[in-house]
Short mmCIF file of C-alpha atoms in Angstrom, two decimals:
data_model
loop_
_atom_site.label_atom_id
_atom_site.label_comp_id
_atom_site.label_asym_id
_atom_site.label_seq_id
_atom_site.Cartn_x
_atom_site.Cartn_y
_atom_site.Cartn_z
CA MET A 1 120.35 146.40 32.65
CA GLN A 2 117.48 148.10 34.26
CA ASN A 3 117.21 145.29 36.75
CA ARG A 4 120.91 145.27 37.45
CA LYS A 5 121.02 148.99 37.93
CA SER A 6 117.96 149.12 40.15
CA LEU A 7 119.33 146.20 42.10
CA ALA A 8 122.59 147.97 42.61
CA LYS A 9 120.88 151.16 43.63
CA GLY A 10 118.57 149.35 45.99
CA CYS A 11 121.33 147.32 47.60
CA GLY A 12 123.55 150.33 47.89
CA ARG A 13 120.83 152.37 49.53
CA ARG A 14 119.91 149.58 51.91
CA ARG A 15 123.43 148.53 52.80
CA ALA A 16 124.97 151.98 53.05
CA PRO A 17 123.75 152.66 56.58
CA ILE A 18 124.93 149.25 57.70
CA ARG A 19 128.34 149.77 56.18
CA LEU A 20 128.45 153.20 57.72
CA ALA A 21 127.55 151.79 61.10
CA VAL A 22 130.21 149.10 60.83
CA LEU A 23 132.83 151.66 59.83
CA THR A 24 131.84 153.94 62.70
CA VAL A 25 132.06 151.17 65.23
CA ALA A 26 135.43 150.11 63.88
CA MET A 27 136.61 153.70 64.03
CA LEU A 28 135.51 154.11 67.63
CA LEU A 29 137.34 150.95 68.52
CA LEU A 30 140.46 152.11 66.79
CA LEU A 31 140.49 155.48 68.40
CA SER A 32 139.26 154.75 71.85
CA ALA A 33 140.40 151.30 72.87
CA ARG A 34 143.66 151.17 74.75
CA ALA A 35 145.60 147.97 74.93
CA ASP A 36 146.84 148.57 78.44
CA VAL A 37 143.39 149.03 79.93
CA MET A 38 141.75 146.23 78.05
CA GLY A 39 144.63 143.81 78.45
CA SER A 40 145.28 144.26 82.14
CA ASP A 41 143.63 142.64 85.04
CA VAL A 42 144.86 144.64 87.97
CA ASN A 43 144.18 143.18 91.36
CA GLU A 44 143.05 144.80 94.57
CA PRO A 45 146.40 146.10 95.89
CA PRO A 46 146.92 149.72 94.85
CA VAL A 47 149.12 150.26 91.86
CA ARG A 48 152.64 151.07 92.92
CA ILE A 49 154.76 152.94 90.44
CA PRO A 50 158.48 153.08 91.20
CA SER A 51 159.31 156.05 89.02
CA ASN A 52 157.53 158.29 86.57
CA VAL A 53 160.46 158.03 84.22
CA ALA A 54 160.27 155.48 81.42
CA TRP A 55 163.17 155.18 79.04
CA THR A 56 161.32 155.90 75.86
CA ALA A 57 163.10 157.54 72.97
CA ARG A 58 161.37 160.79 73.78
CA THR A 59 162.50 160.78 77.39
CA ILE A 60 166.05 159.91 76.48
CA ALA A 61 166.11 162.70 73.93
CA LEU A 62 164.80 165.18 76.48
CA ALA A 63 167.25 164.12 79.16
CA SER A 64 170.18 164.18 76.74
CA SER A 65 169.40 167.58 75.32
CA GLY A 66 170.87 169.67 78.12
CA ASN A 67 173.16 172.61 77.62
CA ALA A 68 176.23 172.14 79.80
CA LEU A 69 177.09 175.83 79.86
CA ARG A 70 173.69 176.69 81.22
CA GLY A 71 174.08 173.79 83.59
CA LEU A 72 177.34 175.29 84.81
CA LEU A 73 175.46 178.37 85.94
CA ILE A 74 172.58 176.44 87.48
CA ALA A 75 174.88 174.02 89.27
CA ARG A 76 176.63 176.69 91.28
CA ARG A 77 174.05 176.15 93.97
CA CYS A 78 175.06 172.48 94.11
CA ASP A 79 178.68 173.20 95.02
CA ARG A 80 178.09 173.37 98.75
CA CYS A 81 177.19 169.70 99.04
CA HIS A 82 178.33 168.07 95.83
CA GLY A 83 181.59 169.90 95.53
CA ARG A 84 182.91 172.45 93.12
CA GLU A 85 184.10 169.78 90.72
CA GLY A 86 181.47 167.17 91.32
CA PHE A 87 183.43 165.42 94.07
CA SER A 88 181.78 166.06 97.39
CA SER A 89 183.77 166.59 100.56
CA SER A 90 181.28 164.58 102.60
CA PRO A 91 181.28 160.79 102.11
CA SER A 92 177.52 160.58 102.54
CA VAL A 93 176.85 162.96 99.67
CA PRO A 94 177.21 161.40 96.24
CA ASN A 95 179.88 162.40 93.77
CA LEU A 96 178.34 163.55 90.54
CA ALA A 97 181.41 164.08 88.40
CA ALA A 98 181.11 162.30 85.06
CA MET A 99 177.81 160.76 86.13
CA ASP A 100 175.69 159.72 83.19
CA ARG A 101 173.23 162.42 82.14
CA LEU A 102 170.26 160.09 82.15
CA VAL A 103 171.02 158.95 85.69
CA VAL A 104 171.18 162.48 87.08
CA TRP A 105 168.08 163.50 85.18
CA LYS A 106 166.09 160.53 86.39
CA GLN A 107 167.07 160.98 90.01
CA LEU A 108 166.16 164.65 89.88
CA ASP A 109 162.81 163.71 88.41
CA ASP A 110 162.28 161.08 91.09
CA PHE A 111 163.08 163.62 93.79
CA ARG A 112 160.67 166.04 92.20
CA SER A 113 157.85 163.52 92.01
CA GLY A 114 158.54 162.11 95.45
CA LYS A 115 159.33 158.63 94.21
CA ARG A 116 162.70 159.00 95.85
CA SER A 117 162.42 160.71 99.18
CA SER A 118 164.97 163.16 100.44
CA PRO A 119 164.14 166.18 102.56
CA VAL A 120 167.18 167.96 101.16
CA MET A 121 166.87 167.15 97.48
CA GLN A 122 163.13 167.42 97.03
CA PRO A 123 162.86 171.22 97.28
CA ILE A 124 165.98 171.58 95.15
CA ALA A 125 164.57 169.31 92.45
CA ASN A 126 161.25 171.13 92.63
CA SER A 127 163.02 174.34 91.77
CA LEU A 128 164.45 172.82 88.60
CA SER A 129 162.40 172.33 85.47
CA LEU A 130 162.86 169.37 83.17
CA GLU A 131 165.13 171.39 80.94
CA ASP A 132 167.09 172.70 83.93
CA SER A 133 167.60 169.13 85.09
CA ALA A 134 168.89 168.20 81.66
CA ASP A 135 171.28 171.14 81.72
CA VAL A 136 172.61 170.26 85.16
CA ALA A 137 172.96 166.65 84.10
CA ALA A 138 174.89 167.64 81.00
CA TYR A 139 177.19 169.79 83.12
CA TYR A 140 178.02 167.07 85.61
CA TRP A 141 178.47 164.61 82.79
CA MET A 142 181.30 166.74 81.50
CA MET A 143 183.19 166.98 84.78
CA PRO A 144 186.51 165.13 84.68
CA ILE A 145 187.26 162.42 87.19
CA ALA A 146 191.00 162.77 87.21
CA PRO A 147 192.38 163.12 90.73
CA ASP A 148 193.14 166.69 91.74
CA PRO A 149 195.38 167.17 94.78
CA GLN A 150 194.07 170.69 95.32
CA ASP A 151 190.57 169.53 96.21
CA ASP A 152 189.50 168.40 99.62
CA ARG A 153 187.37 165.73 98.14
CA ALA A 154 186.35 162.76 100.23
CA PHE A 155 187.06 160.25 97.48
CA PRO A 156 188.88 157.83 97.51
CA GLN A 157 188.39 156.33 100.92
CA PRO A 158 190.58 153.58 102.38
CA LEU A 159 189.39 150.04 102.86
CA SER A 160 188.70 149.20 106.46
CA ASP A 161 189.22 145.49 105.93
CA PRO A 162 191.51 144.14 103.21
CA LYS A 163 189.37 140.99 102.99
CA HIS A 164 186.63 143.17 101.63
CA GLU A 165 188.43 143.61 98.39
CA ALA A 166 188.24 139.90 97.60
CA VAL A 167 184.60 139.63 98.57
CA ALA A 168 183.65 142.69 96.58
CA GLY A 169 185.83 141.74 93.66
CA ARG A 170 184.00 138.48 93.29
CA LEU A 171 180.60 140.13 93.30
CA ILE A 172 181.63 142.94 91.00
CA ASN A 173 183.28 140.74 88.42
CA ALA A 174 181.30 137.52 88.59
CA GLY A 175 178.20 138.03 90.69
CA ASP A 176 176.76 135.00 92.44
CA GLY A 177 174.86 132.42 90.47
CA ASN A 178 173.51 130.66 93.54
CA ARG A 179 171.52 133.69 94.50
CA GLY A 180 171.02 134.93 90.99
CA LEU A 181 173.08 138.07 91.55
CA PRO A 182 174.45 139.51 88.34
CA PRO A 183 177.97 140.95 88.39
CA CYS A 184 177.78 144.60 89.31
CA GLN A 185 179.89 145.53 86.34
CA ALA A 186 177.31 144.08 83.95
CA CYS A 187 175.03 147.02 84.62
CA HIS A 188 177.20 149.62 86.33
CA GLY A 189 180.15 149.31 84.04
CA PRO A 190 182.71 148.97 82.68
CA ILE A 191 181.66 145.73 81.01
CA GLY A 192 178.07 146.65 80.48
CA PHE A 193 175.75 149.55 81.03
CA VAL A 194 172.05 149.62 81.63
CA THR A 195 170.20 152.86 81.08
CA GLY A 196 169.70 154.51 84.42
CA ALA A 197 172.38 152.57 86.28
CA PRO A 198 174.94 154.97 87.69
CA SER A 199 178.65 154.45 87.45
CA LEU A 200 179.94 153.40 90.86
CA ALA A 201 183.66 153.50 90.24
CA THR A 202 184.10 157.02 91.63
CA GLN A 203 181.44 157.01 94.31
CA ASN A 204 181.71 157.58 98.04
CA ALA A 205 181.60 154.54 100.30
CA THR A 206 179.22 155.88 102.94
CA TYR A 207 176.74 157.05 100.35
CA LEU A 208 176.91 153.72 98.56
CA LEU A 209 176.34 151.79 101.74
CA GLU A 210 173.35 153.94 102.63
CA GLN A 211 171.81 153.39 99.24
CA ILE A 212 172.41 149.64 99.20
CA GLU A 213 170.76 149.36 102.59
CA ALA A 214 167.92 151.62 101.47
CA PHE A 215 167.28 149.36 98.49
CA ALA A 216 167.53 146.24 100.61
CA SER A 217 165.00 147.47 103.13
CA GLY A 218 162.70 148.92 100.48
CA ARG A 219 163.08 152.42 101.85
CA ARG A 220 164.37 153.46 98.46
CA ALA A 221 162.16 152.05 95.75
CA ASN A 222 162.61 154.11 92.62
CA ASP A 223 164.39 151.40 90.68
CA ILE A 224 162.41 150.39 87.63
CA ASN A 225 161.03 146.84 87.83
CA MET A 226 162.48 146.17 91.28
CA ARG A 227 165.93 145.46 89.96
CA MET A 228 168.15 146.89 92.68
CA ARG A 229 165.77 145.99 95.49
CA SER A 230 165.85 142.32 94.47
CA ILE A 231 169.64 142.32 94.31
CA ALA A 232 170.35 144.31 97.46
CA ALA A 233 167.92 142.26 99.54
CA GLN A 234 170.05 139.18 99.01
CA LEU A 235 173.41 140.65 100.00
CA THR A 236 174.87 139.85 103.37
CA GLU A 237 176.00 142.64 105.67
CA GLU A 238 179.62 141.87 105.00
CA GLU A 239 179.05 142.01 101.26
CA LYS A 240 177.28 145.34 101.47
CA HIS A 241 180.16 146.86 103.39
CA ALA A 242 182.70 145.24 101.13
CA LEU A 243 181.05 146.56 97.99
CA ALA A 244 180.64 150.07 99.33
CA GLU A 245 184.22 150.25 100.52
CA SER A 246 185.64 148.70 97.43
CA TYR A 247 183.93 151.19 95.19
CA GLY A 248 184.75 153.99 97.58
CA ALA A 249 188.39 153.12 97.43
CA GLY A 250 188.29 153.52 93.69
CA LEU A 251 188.49 150.52 91.48
CA GLY A 252 191.15 152.06 89.30
CA GLU A 253 188.56 152.35 86.56
CA SER A 254 188.53 155.62 84.74
CA SER A 255 185.54 155.04 82.50
CA ALA A 256 182.47 156.51 84.04
CA GLY A 257 179.60 155.89 81.72
CA PRO A 258 178.35 154.52 78.44
CA ALA A 259 180.03 157.36 76.61
CA GLY A 260 183.31 155.91 77.80
CA ARG A 261 185.06 159.10 78.79
CA MET B 1 107.74 146.75 24.86
CA PRO B 2 110.13 146.17 27.66
CA ASN B 3 113.29 146.99 25.76
CA SER B 4 112.16 150.34 24.49
CA ASN B 5 110.65 151.17 27.83
CA SER B 6 113.82 150.28 29.55
CA LYS B 7 115.83 152.35 27.10
CA ILE B 8 113.65 155.37 27.67
CA SER B 9 113.70 154.94 31.39
CA LEU B 10 117.44 154.51 31.28
CA ALA B 11 117.73 157.71 29.36
CA THR B 12 115.66 159.62 31.87
CA ARG B 13 116.76 157.91 35.03
CA PRO B 14 120.32 159.14 35.21
CA ALA B 15 119.12 162.74 35.10
CA ASP B 16 116.66 162.10 37.92
CA GLU B 17 119.08 160.07 39.86
CA ALA B 18 122.00 162.37 39.43
CA SER B 19 120.57 165.07 41.63
CA ALA B 20 119.24 162.51 44.09
CA VAL B 21 122.65 160.87 44.32
CA LYS B 22 124.34 164.19 44.90
CA GLU B 23 121.94 165.28 47.61
CA GLY B 24 121.54 162.11 49.67
CA SER B 25 124.92 160.34 49.63
CA GLY B 26 127.26 163.32 49.39
CA VAL B 27 127.56 163.61 53.14
CA ARG B 28 127.69 159.88 53.46
CA LYS B 29 130.51 159.72 50.98
CA LEU B 30 132.41 162.36 52.87
CA ILE B 31 131.99 160.50 56.15
CA ARG B 32 133.12 157.31 54.51
CA VAL B 33 136.20 158.98 53.09
CA VAL B 34 137.08 160.45 56.47
CA LEU B 35 136.65 157.14 58.24
CA VAL B 36 138.67 155.18 55.75
CA SER B 37 141.47 157.70 55.69
CA THR B 38 141.60 157.82 59.47
CA THR B 39 141.75 154.06 59.50
CA LEU B 40 144.63 154.08 57.10
CA ILE B 41 146.44 156.70 59.14
CA CYS B 42 145.97 154.63 62.30
CA VAL B 43 147.30 151.56 60.57
CA TRP B 44 150.31 153.46 59.30
CA LEU B 45 150.96 154.92 62.76
CA THR B 46 150.83 151.56 64.42
CA VAL B 47 153.15 149.98 61.91
CA ARG B 48 155.57 152.90 61.97
CA PHE B 49 155.56 153.39 65.76
CA PRO B 50 154.75 149.98 67.21
CA TYR B 51 155.66 150.85 70.76
CA GLU B 52 154.57 154.45 71.00
CA VAL B 53 151.10 154.09 69.60
CA GLU B 54 148.96 152.32 72.14
CA SER B 55 145.80 152.54 70.15
CA GLY B 56 142.93 150.29 69.50
CA ILE B 57 144.28 148.97 66.26
CA GLU B 58 147.09 147.32 68.19
CA TYR B 59 144.49 145.70 70.32
CA LEU B 60 142.55 144.51 67.31
CA LEU B 61 145.60 142.95 65.75
CA ASP B 62 147.14 141.15 68.71
CA GLY B 63 146.10 143.26 71.61
CA PRO B 64 145.95 140.95 74.59
CA ASN B 65 149.52 139.85 73.96
CA ARG B 66 151.21 143.16 73.22
CA VAL B 67 152.84 145.48 75.72
CA ASN B 68 155.28 148.34 75.59
CA PRO B 69 158.45 147.08 77.28
CA GLN B 70 159.56 150.57 78.20
CA THR B 71 156.47 151.44 80.20
CA LEU B 72 155.77 148.17 82.00
CA HIS B 73 156.23 149.83 85.37
CA LEU B 74 153.90 152.73 84.62
CA ARG B 75 150.62 151.03 83.75
CA GLY B 76 149.06 147.81 82.69
CA GLU B 77 149.29 144.25 83.80
CA PHE B 78 152.97 144.24 84.77
CA VAL B 79 153.18 147.09 87.22
CA GLU B 80 155.27 145.94 90.12
CA SER B 81 152.33 145.81 92.51
CA ASN B 82 150.69 143.30 90.19
CA LEU B 83 153.61 140.91 89.88
CA GLY B 84 153.88 137.61 91.63
CA PRO B 85 151.53 134.70 92.28
CA VAL B 86 147.82 135.30 92.54
CA GLU B 87 145.19 132.73 93.22
CA GLU B 88 142.36 132.79 90.72
CA GLN B 89 138.84 131.53 91.13
CA GLY B 90 138.84 127.80 90.68
CA GLY B 91 142.09 127.33 92.54
CA THR B 92 144.49 127.98 89.69
CA VAL B 93 147.36 130.32 90.23
CA THR B 94 148.59 133.01 87.87
CA VAL B 95 152.16 134.19 88.26
CA ARG B 96 153.15 137.44 86.58
CA MET B 97 156.82 138.09 86.11
CA ILE B 98 159.10 140.36 84.18
CA ALA B 99 162.33 139.20 82.59
CA GLU B 100 164.98 141.87 82.51
CA GLN B 101 168.70 142.18 82.44
CA TYR B 102 169.62 140.29 84.61
CA LEU B 103 166.80 139.10 86.82
CA PHE B 104 163.46 137.45 86.57
CA VAL B 105 161.37 139.67 88.77
CA PRO B 106 160.06 138.76 91.35
CA GLN B 107 163.14 136.77 92.00
CA CYS B 108 161.67 134.30 94.48
CA VAL B 109 158.17 133.05 93.89
CA VAL B 110 156.14 130.66 96.01
CA VAL B 111 153.53 128.52 94.27
CA PRO B 112 151.31 125.66 95.44
CA THR B 113 151.81 122.08 94.37
CA GLY B 114 149.26 120.06 92.50
CA VAL B 115 147.49 123.09 91.10
CA PRO B 116 147.54 124.37 87.51
CA ILE B 117 149.87 127.35 87.34
CA ARG B 118 149.82 129.90 84.57
CA VAL B 119 152.95 131.97 84.19
CA ARG B 120 152.57 135.21 82.28
CA MET B 121 155.79 136.93 81.47
CA THR B 122 157.19 139.67 79.34
CA SER B 123 160.60 141.15 78.84
CA ALA B 124 161.63 144.67 79.69
CA ASP B 125 164.60 144.75 77.36
CA VAL B 126 165.98 141.80 75.38
CA VAL B 127 165.10 138.20 74.66
CA HIS B 128 165.36 135.84 77.62
CA GLN B 129 164.31 132.26 78.10
CA LEU B 130 162.65 131.07 81.23
CA THR B 131 163.52 127.53 82.17
CA ILE B 132 162.27 125.66 85.20
CA SER B 133 164.84 123.09 86.23
CA GLY B 134 163.25 119.78 86.99
CA THR B 135 160.55 120.32 84.42
CA THR B 136 160.63 120.52 80.65
CA ASP B 137 159.25 124.04 80.64
CA GLU B 138 161.15 126.47 78.47
CA VAL B 139 159.62 129.63 77.13
CA LYS B 140 161.28 132.44 75.25
CA VAL B 141 160.38 135.83 76.61
CA VAL B 142 160.41 138.48 73.94
CA PRO B 143 160.12 142.22 74.55
CA GLY B 144 156.82 143.63 73.40
CA TYR B 145 154.91 140.38 73.79
CA ILE B 146 153.36 138.53 76.68
CA VAL B 147 154.13 134.82 76.81
CA GLU B 148 152.16 132.36 78.79
CA THR B 149 153.14 128.92 79.96
CA HIS B 150 151.20 126.38 81.95
CA LEU B 151 152.71 124.01 84.42
CA GLN B 152 151.79 121.92 87.40
CA LEU B 153 154.30 120.93 90.04
CA GLU B 154 153.68 117.76 91.99
CA ARG B 155 156.82 117.79 94.09
CA ALA B 156 157.28 120.40 96.80
CA GLY B 157 160.66 122.04 97.04
CA GLU B 158 162.83 124.57 95.33
CA TYR B 159 163.15 124.86 91.58
CA GLN B 160 165.81 126.99 89.97
CA MET B 161 164.78 129.10 87.01
CA PRO B 162 167.88 129.99 85.03
CA CYS B 163 167.82 132.03 81.87
CA HIS B 164 168.66 130.01 78.78
CA GLU B 165 168.99 132.74 76.19
CA PHE B 166 172.09 134.86 76.08
CA CYS B 167 171.04 138.31 77.16
CA GLY B 168 174.27 140.12 78.04
CA PRO B 169 177.23 139.96 80.42
CA GLY B 170 175.01 139.03 83.32
CA HIS B 171 173.29 136.15 81.60
CA TYR B 172 175.20 133.37 83.31
CA THR B 173 174.08 134.36 86.77
CA MET B 174 170.52 135.17 85.74
CA ARG B 175 168.48 132.88 87.87
CA SER B 176 165.40 133.03 89.98
CA ARG B 177 163.82 130.56 92.36
CA LEU B 178 160.47 128.89 92.43
CA THR B 179 159.43 127.33 95.71
CA ALA B 180 156.56 124.89 95.66
CA VAL B 181 154.66 124.39 98.89
CA PRO B 182 151.44 122.54 99.76
CA PRO B 183 148.35 124.53 98.79
CA GLU B 184 147.24 125.10 102.39
CA GLU B 185 150.57 126.65 103.20
CA PHE B 186 150.40 128.77 100.07
CA ARG B 187 147.03 130.16 101.03
CA LYS B 188 148.28 131.22 104.42
CA LEU B 189 151.10 133.29 102.96
CA SER B 190 150.60 136.99 102.43
CA ARG B 191 151.31 138.63 99.11
CA GLU B 192 154.72 139.80 100.25
CA ALA B 193 155.61 136.44 101.73
CA ARG B 194 154.89 134.76 98.42
CA MET B 195 157.66 136.78 96.82
CA ASN B 196 160.12 136.79 99.67
CA CYS B 197 163.65 135.62 99.07
CA ALA B 198 164.99 133.70 102.04
CA LYS B 199 168.31 135.09 103.12
CA PRO B 200 171.23 132.79 102.19
#
């Protein structure tokens, strides 16, 4: 027993520093190593980040936590361009009525960070904090999209070419498998919704056309993982016009977002 | 006699050792307790929050193959400036792509023929399956994991890459294109040209 005990004591005393060292090294690895740094091999071209917004649970909670009443007060400054009821009188300014909260919040954040460039919207977004953006988003999300004859809203706009309806209808409902274009309604509604994809059913034609062309040329590049840029780059000119006009004429859809209002 | 000696020494040793044990290894014991408990907390955090906790324990478990699908565009291997075909030393080509609803991004990829190609892909949202028509390559792309497939194309031309795993309403049109060109032509192409979709 003496031998066993002295053996144990001796081994414990000798091995304790080694065990301690192993534990310390393991601890440092656990606490300091980061999978993204160690697992990436980034090449020479500079890292290009389309948007600082990532749809984590935390971000979605923050963007969804707005107070619409407070947003009502903040959004009074938005009336001049975006309209008193979220329907703008100018076709090149987007309608925001019933727009999904996450969409509005993300675009405001992209304006603020410069990932989406607009000389008009950047100072406005800079003046709004994250919580203010959430409030404004919650306010616009609650705006109804029923037609109101008292407003001088620019929406809906007439189709310039009746053929456009067929062309756009095909792309919106079925997409184009040859080019790998998904149907617009799979992401923009009403059949499916992708977080961050705005509802297009009540949008102005001129604004839509500008944005499609901006995506196609790469001038607008705040879409996460190059989704819209890849799609818009493959549309023909006729299809771009047809889509913009078809949405601008109103598709007859009343649902405006994942909440299905 | 050894037995009686050992008994006496046993009787006295614990008293001597007790104080020695308390002095020397008290701090060591505390450090060990702290380290072990921190380890356990890290393990629990990683298991409870598999996507949020980007810590070293994730890397130890399956690190090189794990990503956070929500933050692919912010950092790491699959930022959009790092996607597409890249020629490695030794002439092989690595293609990095993201599968999302409803595109494989970059949608048009140019690769050289006759050269080993390694495709690394992850999903940004749901499960997809990359298929290269004309080959037997099929690989399921699962969010949170990086999948890798190796192929070598001998025939130049265009290969369609449809998605073979139902991923939503846009699944049936989810398709991207792989264009195989001779290696000399591939080397002449710029990074943007290697991901350029020819207009229809």
